[in-house]
mmCIF file of C-alpha atoms in Angstrom:
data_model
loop_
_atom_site.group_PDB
_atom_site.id
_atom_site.type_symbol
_atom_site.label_atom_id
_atom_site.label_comp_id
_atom_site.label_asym_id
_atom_site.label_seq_id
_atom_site.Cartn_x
_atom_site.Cartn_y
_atom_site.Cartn_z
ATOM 1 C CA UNK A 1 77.668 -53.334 -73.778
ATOM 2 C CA UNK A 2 78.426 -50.968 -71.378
ATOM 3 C CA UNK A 3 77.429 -47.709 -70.125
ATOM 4 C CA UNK A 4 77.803 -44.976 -66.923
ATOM 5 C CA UNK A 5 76.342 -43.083 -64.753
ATOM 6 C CA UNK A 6 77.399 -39.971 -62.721
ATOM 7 C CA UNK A 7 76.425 -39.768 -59.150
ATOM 8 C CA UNK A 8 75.324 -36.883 -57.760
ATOM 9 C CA UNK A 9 78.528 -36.612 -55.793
ATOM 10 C CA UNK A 10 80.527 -36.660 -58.497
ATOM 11 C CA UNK A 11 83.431 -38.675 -56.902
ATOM 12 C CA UNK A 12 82.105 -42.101 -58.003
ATOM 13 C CA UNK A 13 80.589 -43.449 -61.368
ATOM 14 C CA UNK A 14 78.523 -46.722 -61.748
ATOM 15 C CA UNK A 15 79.087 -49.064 -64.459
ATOM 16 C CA UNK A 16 76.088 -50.666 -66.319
ATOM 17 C CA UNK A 17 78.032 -53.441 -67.292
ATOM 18 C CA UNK A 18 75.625 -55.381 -68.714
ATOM 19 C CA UNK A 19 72.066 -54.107 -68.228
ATOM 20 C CA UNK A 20 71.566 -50.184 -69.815
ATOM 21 C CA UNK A 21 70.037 -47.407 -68.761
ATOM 22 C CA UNK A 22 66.977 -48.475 -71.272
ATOM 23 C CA UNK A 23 66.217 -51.770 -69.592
ATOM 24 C CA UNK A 24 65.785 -49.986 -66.380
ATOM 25 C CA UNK A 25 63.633 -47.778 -68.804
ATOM 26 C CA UNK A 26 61.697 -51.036 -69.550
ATOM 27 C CA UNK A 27 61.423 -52.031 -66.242
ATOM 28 C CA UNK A 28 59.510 -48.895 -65.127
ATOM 29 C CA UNK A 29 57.084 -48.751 -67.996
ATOM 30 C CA UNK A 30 55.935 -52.612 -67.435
ATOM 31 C CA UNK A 31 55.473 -51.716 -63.598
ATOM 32 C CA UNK A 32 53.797 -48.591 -64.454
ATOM 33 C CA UNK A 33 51.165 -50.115 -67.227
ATOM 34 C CA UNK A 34 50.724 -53.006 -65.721
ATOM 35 C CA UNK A 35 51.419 -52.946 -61.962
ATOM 36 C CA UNK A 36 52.150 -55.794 -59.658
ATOM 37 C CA UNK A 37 48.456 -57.101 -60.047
ATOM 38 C CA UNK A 38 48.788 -58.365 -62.995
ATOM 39 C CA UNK A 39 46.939 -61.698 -62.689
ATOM 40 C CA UNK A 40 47.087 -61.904 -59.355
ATOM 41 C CA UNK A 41 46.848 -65.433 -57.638
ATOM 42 C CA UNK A 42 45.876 -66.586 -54.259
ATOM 43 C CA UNK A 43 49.301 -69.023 -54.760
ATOM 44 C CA UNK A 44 51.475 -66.441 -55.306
ATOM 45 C CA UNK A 45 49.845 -62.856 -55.523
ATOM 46 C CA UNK A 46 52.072 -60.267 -57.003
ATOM 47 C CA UNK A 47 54.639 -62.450 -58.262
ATOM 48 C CA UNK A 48 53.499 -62.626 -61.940
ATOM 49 C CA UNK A 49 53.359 -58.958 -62.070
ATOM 50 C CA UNK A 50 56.843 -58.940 -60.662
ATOM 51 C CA UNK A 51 57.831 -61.628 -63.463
ATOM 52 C CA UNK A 52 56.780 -58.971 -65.904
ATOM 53 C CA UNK A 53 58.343 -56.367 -64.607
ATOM 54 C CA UNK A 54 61.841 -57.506 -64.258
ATOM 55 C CA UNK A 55 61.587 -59.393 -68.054
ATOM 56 C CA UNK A 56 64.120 -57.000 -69.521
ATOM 57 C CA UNK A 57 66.183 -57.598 -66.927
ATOM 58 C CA UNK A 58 65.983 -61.362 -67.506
ATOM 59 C CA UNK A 59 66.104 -60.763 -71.197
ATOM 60 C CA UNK A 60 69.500 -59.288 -71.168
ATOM 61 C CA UNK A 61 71.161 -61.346 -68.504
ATOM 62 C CA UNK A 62 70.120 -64.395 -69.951
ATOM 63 C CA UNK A 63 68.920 -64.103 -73.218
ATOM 64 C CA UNK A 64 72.181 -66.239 -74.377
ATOM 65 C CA UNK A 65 71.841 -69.014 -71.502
ATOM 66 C CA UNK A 66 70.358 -72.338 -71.853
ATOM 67 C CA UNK A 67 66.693 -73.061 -71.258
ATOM 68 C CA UNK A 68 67.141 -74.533 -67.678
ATOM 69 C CA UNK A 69 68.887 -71.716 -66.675
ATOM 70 C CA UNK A 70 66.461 -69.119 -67.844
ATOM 71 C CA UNK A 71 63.632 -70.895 -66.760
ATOM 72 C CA UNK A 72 65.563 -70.968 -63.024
ATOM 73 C CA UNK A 73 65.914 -67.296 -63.507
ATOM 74 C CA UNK A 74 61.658 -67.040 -64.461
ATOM 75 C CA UNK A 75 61.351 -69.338 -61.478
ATOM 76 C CA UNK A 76 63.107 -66.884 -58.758
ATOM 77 C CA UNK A 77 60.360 -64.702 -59.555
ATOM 78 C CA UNK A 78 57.764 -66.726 -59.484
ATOM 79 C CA UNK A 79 57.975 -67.311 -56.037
ATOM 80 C CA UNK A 80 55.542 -65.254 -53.542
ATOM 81 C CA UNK A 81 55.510 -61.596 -53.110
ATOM 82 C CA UNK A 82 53.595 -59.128 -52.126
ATOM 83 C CA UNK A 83 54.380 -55.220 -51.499
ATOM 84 C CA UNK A 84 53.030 -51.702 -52.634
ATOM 85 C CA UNK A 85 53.550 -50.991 -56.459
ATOM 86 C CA UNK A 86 55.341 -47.618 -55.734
ATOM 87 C CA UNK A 87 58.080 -49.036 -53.018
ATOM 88 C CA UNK A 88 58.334 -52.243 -55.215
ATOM 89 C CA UNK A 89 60.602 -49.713 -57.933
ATOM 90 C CA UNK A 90 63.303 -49.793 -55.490
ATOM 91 C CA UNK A 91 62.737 -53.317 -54.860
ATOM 92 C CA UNK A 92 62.941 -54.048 -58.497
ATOM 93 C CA UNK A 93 66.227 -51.954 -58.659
ATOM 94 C CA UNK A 94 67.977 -53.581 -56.143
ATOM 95 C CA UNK A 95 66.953 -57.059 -57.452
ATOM 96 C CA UNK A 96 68.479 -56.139 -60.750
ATOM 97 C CA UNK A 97 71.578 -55.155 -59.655
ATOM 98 C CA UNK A 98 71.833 -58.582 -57.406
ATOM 99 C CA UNK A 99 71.404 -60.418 -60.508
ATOM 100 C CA UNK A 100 73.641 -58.900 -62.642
ATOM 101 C CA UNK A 101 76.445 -59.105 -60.175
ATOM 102 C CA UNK A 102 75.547 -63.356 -58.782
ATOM 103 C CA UNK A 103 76.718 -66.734 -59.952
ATOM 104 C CA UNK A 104 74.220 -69.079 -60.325
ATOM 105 C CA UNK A 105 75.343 -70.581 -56.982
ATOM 106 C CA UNK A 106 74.212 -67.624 -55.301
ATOM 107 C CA UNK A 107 70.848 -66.931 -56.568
ATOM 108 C CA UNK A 108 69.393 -67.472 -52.982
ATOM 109 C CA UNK A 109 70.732 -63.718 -52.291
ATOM 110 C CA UNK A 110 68.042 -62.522 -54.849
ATOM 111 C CA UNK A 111 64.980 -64.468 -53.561
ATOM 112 C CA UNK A 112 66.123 -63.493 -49.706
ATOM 113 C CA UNK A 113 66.762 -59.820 -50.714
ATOM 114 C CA UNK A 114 63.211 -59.675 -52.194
ATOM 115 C CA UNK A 115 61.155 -61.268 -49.466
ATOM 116 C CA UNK A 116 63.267 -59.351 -46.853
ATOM 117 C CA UNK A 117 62.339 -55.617 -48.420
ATOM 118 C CA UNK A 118 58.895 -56.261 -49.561
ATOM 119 C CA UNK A 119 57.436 -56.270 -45.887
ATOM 120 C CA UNK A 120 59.055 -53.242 -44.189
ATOM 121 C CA UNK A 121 58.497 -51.678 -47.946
ATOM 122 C CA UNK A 122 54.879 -52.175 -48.277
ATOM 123 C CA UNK A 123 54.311 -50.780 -44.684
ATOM 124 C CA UNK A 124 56.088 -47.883 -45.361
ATOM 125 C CA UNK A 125 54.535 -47.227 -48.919
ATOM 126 C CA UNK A 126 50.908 -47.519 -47.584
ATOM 127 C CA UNK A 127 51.874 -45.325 -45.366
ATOM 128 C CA UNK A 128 53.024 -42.456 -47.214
ATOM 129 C CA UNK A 129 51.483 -43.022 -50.233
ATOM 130 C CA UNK A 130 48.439 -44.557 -49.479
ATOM 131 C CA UNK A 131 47.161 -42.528 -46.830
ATOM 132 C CA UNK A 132 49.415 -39.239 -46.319
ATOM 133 C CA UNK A 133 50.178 -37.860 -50.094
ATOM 134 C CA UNK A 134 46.721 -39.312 -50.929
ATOM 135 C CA UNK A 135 45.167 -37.343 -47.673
ATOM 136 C CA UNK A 136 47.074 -34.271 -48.872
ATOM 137 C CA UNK A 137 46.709 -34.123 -52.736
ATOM 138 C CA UNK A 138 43.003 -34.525 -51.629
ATOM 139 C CA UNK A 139 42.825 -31.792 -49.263
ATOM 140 C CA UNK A 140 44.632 -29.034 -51.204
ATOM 141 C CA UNK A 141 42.115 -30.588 -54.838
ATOM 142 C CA UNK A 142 39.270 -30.172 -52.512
ATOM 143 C CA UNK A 143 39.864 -26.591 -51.398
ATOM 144 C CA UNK A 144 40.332 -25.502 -54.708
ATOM 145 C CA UNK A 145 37.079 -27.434 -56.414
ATOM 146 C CA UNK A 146 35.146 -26.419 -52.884
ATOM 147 C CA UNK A 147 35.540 -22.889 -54.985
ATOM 148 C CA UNK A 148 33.869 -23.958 -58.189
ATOM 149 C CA UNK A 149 37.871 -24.910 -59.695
ATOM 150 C CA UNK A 150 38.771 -27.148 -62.189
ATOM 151 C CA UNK A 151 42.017 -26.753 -60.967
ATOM 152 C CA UNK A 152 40.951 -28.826 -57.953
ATOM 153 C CA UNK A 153 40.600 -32.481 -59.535
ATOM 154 C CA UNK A 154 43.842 -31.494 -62.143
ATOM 155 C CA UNK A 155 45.821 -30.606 -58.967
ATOM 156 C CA UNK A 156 45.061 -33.672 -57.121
ATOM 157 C CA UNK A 157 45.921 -35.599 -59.821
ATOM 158 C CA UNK A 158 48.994 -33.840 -60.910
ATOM 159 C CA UNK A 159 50.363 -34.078 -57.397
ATOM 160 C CA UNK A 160 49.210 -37.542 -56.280
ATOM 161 C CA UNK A 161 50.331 -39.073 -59.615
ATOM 162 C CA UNK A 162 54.040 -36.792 -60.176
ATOM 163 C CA UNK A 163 55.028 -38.122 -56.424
ATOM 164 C CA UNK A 164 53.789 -41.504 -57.362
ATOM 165 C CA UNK A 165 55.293 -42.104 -60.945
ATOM 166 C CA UNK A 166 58.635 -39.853 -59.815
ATOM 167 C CA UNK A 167 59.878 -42.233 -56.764
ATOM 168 C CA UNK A 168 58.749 -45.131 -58.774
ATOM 169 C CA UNK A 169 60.763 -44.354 -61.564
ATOM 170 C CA UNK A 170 63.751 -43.078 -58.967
ATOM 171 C CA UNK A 171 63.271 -45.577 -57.019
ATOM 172 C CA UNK A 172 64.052 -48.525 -60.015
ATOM 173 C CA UNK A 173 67.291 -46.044 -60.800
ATOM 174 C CA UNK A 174 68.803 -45.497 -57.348
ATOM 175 C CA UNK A 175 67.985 -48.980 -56.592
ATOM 176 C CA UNK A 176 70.449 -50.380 -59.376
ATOM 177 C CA UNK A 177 72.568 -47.756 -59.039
ATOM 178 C CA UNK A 178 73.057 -47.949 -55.489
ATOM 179 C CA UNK A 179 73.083 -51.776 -55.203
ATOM 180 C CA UNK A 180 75.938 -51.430 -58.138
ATOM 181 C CA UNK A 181 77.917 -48.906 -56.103
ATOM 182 C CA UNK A 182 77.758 -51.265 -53.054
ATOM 183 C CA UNK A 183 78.785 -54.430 -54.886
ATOM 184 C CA UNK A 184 82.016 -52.500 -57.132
ATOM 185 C CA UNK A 185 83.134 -51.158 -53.843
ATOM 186 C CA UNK A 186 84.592 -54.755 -53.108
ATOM 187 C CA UNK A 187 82.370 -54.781 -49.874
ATOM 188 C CA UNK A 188 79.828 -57.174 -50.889
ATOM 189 C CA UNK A 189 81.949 -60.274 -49.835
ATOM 190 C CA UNK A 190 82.263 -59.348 -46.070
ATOM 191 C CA UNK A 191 78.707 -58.347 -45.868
ATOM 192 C CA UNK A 192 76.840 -60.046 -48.491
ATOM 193 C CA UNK A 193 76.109 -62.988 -46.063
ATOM 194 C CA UNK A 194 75.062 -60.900 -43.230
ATOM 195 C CA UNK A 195 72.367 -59.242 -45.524
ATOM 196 C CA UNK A 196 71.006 -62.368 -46.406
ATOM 197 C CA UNK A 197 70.692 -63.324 -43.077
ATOM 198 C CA UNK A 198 68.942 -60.188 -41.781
ATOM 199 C CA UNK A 199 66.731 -60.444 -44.729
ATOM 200 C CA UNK A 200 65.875 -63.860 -43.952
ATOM 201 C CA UNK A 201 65.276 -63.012 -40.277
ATOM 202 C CA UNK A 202 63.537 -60.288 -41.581
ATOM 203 C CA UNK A 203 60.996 -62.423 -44.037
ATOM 204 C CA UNK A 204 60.572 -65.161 -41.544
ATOM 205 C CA UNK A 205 59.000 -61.988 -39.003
ATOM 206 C CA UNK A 206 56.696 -60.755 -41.884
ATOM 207 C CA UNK A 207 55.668 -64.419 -42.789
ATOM 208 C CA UNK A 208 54.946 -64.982 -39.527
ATOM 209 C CA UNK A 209 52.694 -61.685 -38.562
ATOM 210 C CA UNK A 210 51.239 -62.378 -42.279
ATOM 211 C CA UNK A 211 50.053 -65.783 -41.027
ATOM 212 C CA UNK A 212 48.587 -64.819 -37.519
ATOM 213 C CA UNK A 213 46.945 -62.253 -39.767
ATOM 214 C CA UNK A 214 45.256 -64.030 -42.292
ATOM 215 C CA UNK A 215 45.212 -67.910 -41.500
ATOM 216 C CA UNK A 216 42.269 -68.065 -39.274
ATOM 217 C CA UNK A 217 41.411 -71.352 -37.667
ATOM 218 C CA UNK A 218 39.694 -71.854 -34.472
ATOM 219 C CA UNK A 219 38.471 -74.974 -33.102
ATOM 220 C CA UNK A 220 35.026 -75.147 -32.049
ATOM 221 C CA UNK A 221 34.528 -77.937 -30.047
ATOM 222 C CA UNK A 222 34.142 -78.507 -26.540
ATOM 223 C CA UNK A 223 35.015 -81.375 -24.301
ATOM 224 C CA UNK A 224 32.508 -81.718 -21.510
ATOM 225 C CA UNK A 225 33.802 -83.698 -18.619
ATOM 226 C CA UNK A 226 30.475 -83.763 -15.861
ATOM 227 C CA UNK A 227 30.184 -80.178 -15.307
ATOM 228 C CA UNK A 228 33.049 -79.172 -16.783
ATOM 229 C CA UNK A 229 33.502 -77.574 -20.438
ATOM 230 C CA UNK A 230 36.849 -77.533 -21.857
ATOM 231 C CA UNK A 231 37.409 -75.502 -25.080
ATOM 232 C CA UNK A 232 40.433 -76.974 -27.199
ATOM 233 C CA UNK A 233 40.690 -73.707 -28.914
ATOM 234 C CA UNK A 234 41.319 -72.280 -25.211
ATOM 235 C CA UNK A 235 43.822 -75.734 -24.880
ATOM 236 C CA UNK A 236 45.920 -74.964 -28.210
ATOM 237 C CA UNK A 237 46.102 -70.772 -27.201
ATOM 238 C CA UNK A 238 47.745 -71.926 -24.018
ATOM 239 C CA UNK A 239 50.539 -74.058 -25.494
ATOM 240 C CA UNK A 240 50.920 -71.349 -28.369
ATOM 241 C CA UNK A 241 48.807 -68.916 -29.409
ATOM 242 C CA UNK A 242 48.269 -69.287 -33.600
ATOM 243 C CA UNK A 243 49.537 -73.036 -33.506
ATOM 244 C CA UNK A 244 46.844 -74.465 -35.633
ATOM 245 C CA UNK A 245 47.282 -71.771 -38.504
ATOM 246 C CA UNK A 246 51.034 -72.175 -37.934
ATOM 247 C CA UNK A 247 50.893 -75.928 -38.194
ATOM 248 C CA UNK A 248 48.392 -75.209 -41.264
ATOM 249 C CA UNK A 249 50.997 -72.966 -43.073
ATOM 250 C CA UNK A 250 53.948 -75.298 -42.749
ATOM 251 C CA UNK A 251 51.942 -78.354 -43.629
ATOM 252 C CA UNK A 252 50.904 -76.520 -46.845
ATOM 253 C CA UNK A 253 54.476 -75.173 -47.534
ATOM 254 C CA UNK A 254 55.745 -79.301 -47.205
ATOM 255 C CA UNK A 255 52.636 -80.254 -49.605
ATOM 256 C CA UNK A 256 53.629 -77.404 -51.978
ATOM 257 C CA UNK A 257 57.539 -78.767 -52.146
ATOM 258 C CA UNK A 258 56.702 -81.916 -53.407
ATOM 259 C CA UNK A 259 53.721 -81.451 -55.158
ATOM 260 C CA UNK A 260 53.491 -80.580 -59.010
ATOM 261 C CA UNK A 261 52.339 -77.182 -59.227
ATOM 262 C CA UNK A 262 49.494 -78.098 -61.829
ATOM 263 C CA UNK A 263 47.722 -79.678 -58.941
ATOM 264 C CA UNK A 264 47.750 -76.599 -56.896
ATOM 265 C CA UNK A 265 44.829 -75.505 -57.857
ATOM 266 C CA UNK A 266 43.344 -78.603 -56.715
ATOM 267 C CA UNK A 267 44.828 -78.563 -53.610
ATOM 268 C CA UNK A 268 43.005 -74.816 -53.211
ATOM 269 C CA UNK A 269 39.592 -76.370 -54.226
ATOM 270 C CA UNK A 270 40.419 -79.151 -51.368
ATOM 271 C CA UNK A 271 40.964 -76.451 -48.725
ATOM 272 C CA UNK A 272 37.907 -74.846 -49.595
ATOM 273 C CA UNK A 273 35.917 -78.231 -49.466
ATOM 274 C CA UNK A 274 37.340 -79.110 -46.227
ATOM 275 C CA UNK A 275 36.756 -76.026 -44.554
ATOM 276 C CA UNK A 276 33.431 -75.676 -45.375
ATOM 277 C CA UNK A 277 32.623 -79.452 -44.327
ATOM 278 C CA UNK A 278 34.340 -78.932 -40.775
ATOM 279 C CA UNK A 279 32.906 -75.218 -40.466
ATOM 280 C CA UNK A 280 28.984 -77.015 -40.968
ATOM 281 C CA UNK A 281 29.752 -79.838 -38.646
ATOM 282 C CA UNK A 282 31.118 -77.177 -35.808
ATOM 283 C CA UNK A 283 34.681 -78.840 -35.584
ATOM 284 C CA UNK A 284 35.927 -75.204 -37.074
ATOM 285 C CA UNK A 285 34.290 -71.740 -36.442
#
């Protein structure tokens, strides 16, 4: 099955060699019924919603596969991510496109394409959506209700909402469509490695701010030697600062590697117990 699509240049046309126009189609409408927070986890946040969202895509590329391989492909999205639902339509795009075009043997591109965008993405999304369309759909519905309008709430609506479903819905079309121009130029070979690795680099720098964000653990005792009052907390910060919730975060991401995931929530409940147990004695604050 096959089908194209004019750029706007004109000078170059886009094959949808095996996923159509109306998968894309598919893709948008799960996003945009059922978002990214569709039973969202502490394991893995968005990444069901994400599942959903790319099932057409999944459904055509390997609807005829065998079960291990289709359960890989359910796997790859399984893993963590976390971004804003409007910037996540390019995201979804582009992921499409890289699985379409990869052998099984290079499926790492996908997962390292997806954590590398959904970072910078998410920043930039909450940025303009989040705070400056929202700030100015607002203003211009206010000044119009602040006059008795109806026109004020249907304005900010109509504007907030057409900027937000339009570059969602663009954004899941250029993505493909752009990621498939890239690849059928022939470049993809000589630079297909080099975007993995920047995306890597790029992941491992939003993992990391992510977990001297969020992981928060602080030793609270003190060593008192005559006089003297050391704080290990103080101790740790001047080796590294963040080492415990570093050391916390790898140790978890070992545990998680070899442990069934049907004990995860378990190991959740654990965390929980533990902290709690250390936090009354004072060992944590």
């Amino acid at each position: 099955m096959s089908e194209e699509k004019q750029l706007n240049n004109g000078s170059q046309r886009v094959a949808y060699e095996k996923l159509t126009r109306k998968d894309l189609n598919k893709v948008f409408w799960r996003l945009q019924i059922w978002g990214l927070n569709l039973t969202s986890t502490m394991v893995n946040t968005q990444a069901n919603g994400f599942l959903n969202a790319m099932t057409p895509v999944l459904k055509r590329l390997y609807g005829d596969a065998d079960k291990e391989t289709r359960a890989r492909a359910m796997r790859r999205h399984l893993l963590y991510f976390l971004s804003q639902i409007t910037a996540t339509g390019m995201i979804l795009g582009i992921t499409a496109a890289v699985e379409e075009t990869t052998k099984e043997d290079e499926k790492e591109a996908v997962v390292a394409i997806k954590a590398g965008m959904m970072g910078p993405l998410a920043g930039i999304g909450d940025s303009v959506f989040k705070i400056t369309i929202q700030a100015i759909a607002g203003s211009i519905g206010a000044a119009y209700a602040m006059q008795g309008s109806i026109l004020g709430p249907i304005l900010m609506f109509l504007i907030y909402n057409g900027l937000n479903i339009g570059v969602k819905y663009y954004g899941i079309i250029a993505g493909y469509e752009k990621g498939m121009e890239f690849i059928q130029s022939g470049e993809q070979a000589k630079v297909m490695q080099k975007i993995i690795n920047i995306s890597t680099m790029v992941g491992v720098i939003v993992l990391g701010a992510l977990i001297a964000q969020y992981v928060k653990i602080n030793v609270g005792t003190e060593i008192k030697m005559d006089e003297t009052v050391i704080s290990i907390q103080s101790l740790l910060d001047g080796i590294l600062p963040k080492l415990l919730p570093l050391i916390f975060t790898i140790s978890l991401f070992k545990l998680h590697s070899y442990m069934p995931r049907k004990y995860l929530t378990y190991l959740i409940f654990a965390i929980l117990a533990i902290g709690t147990v250390l936090a009354v004695m004072g060992i944590l604050v």
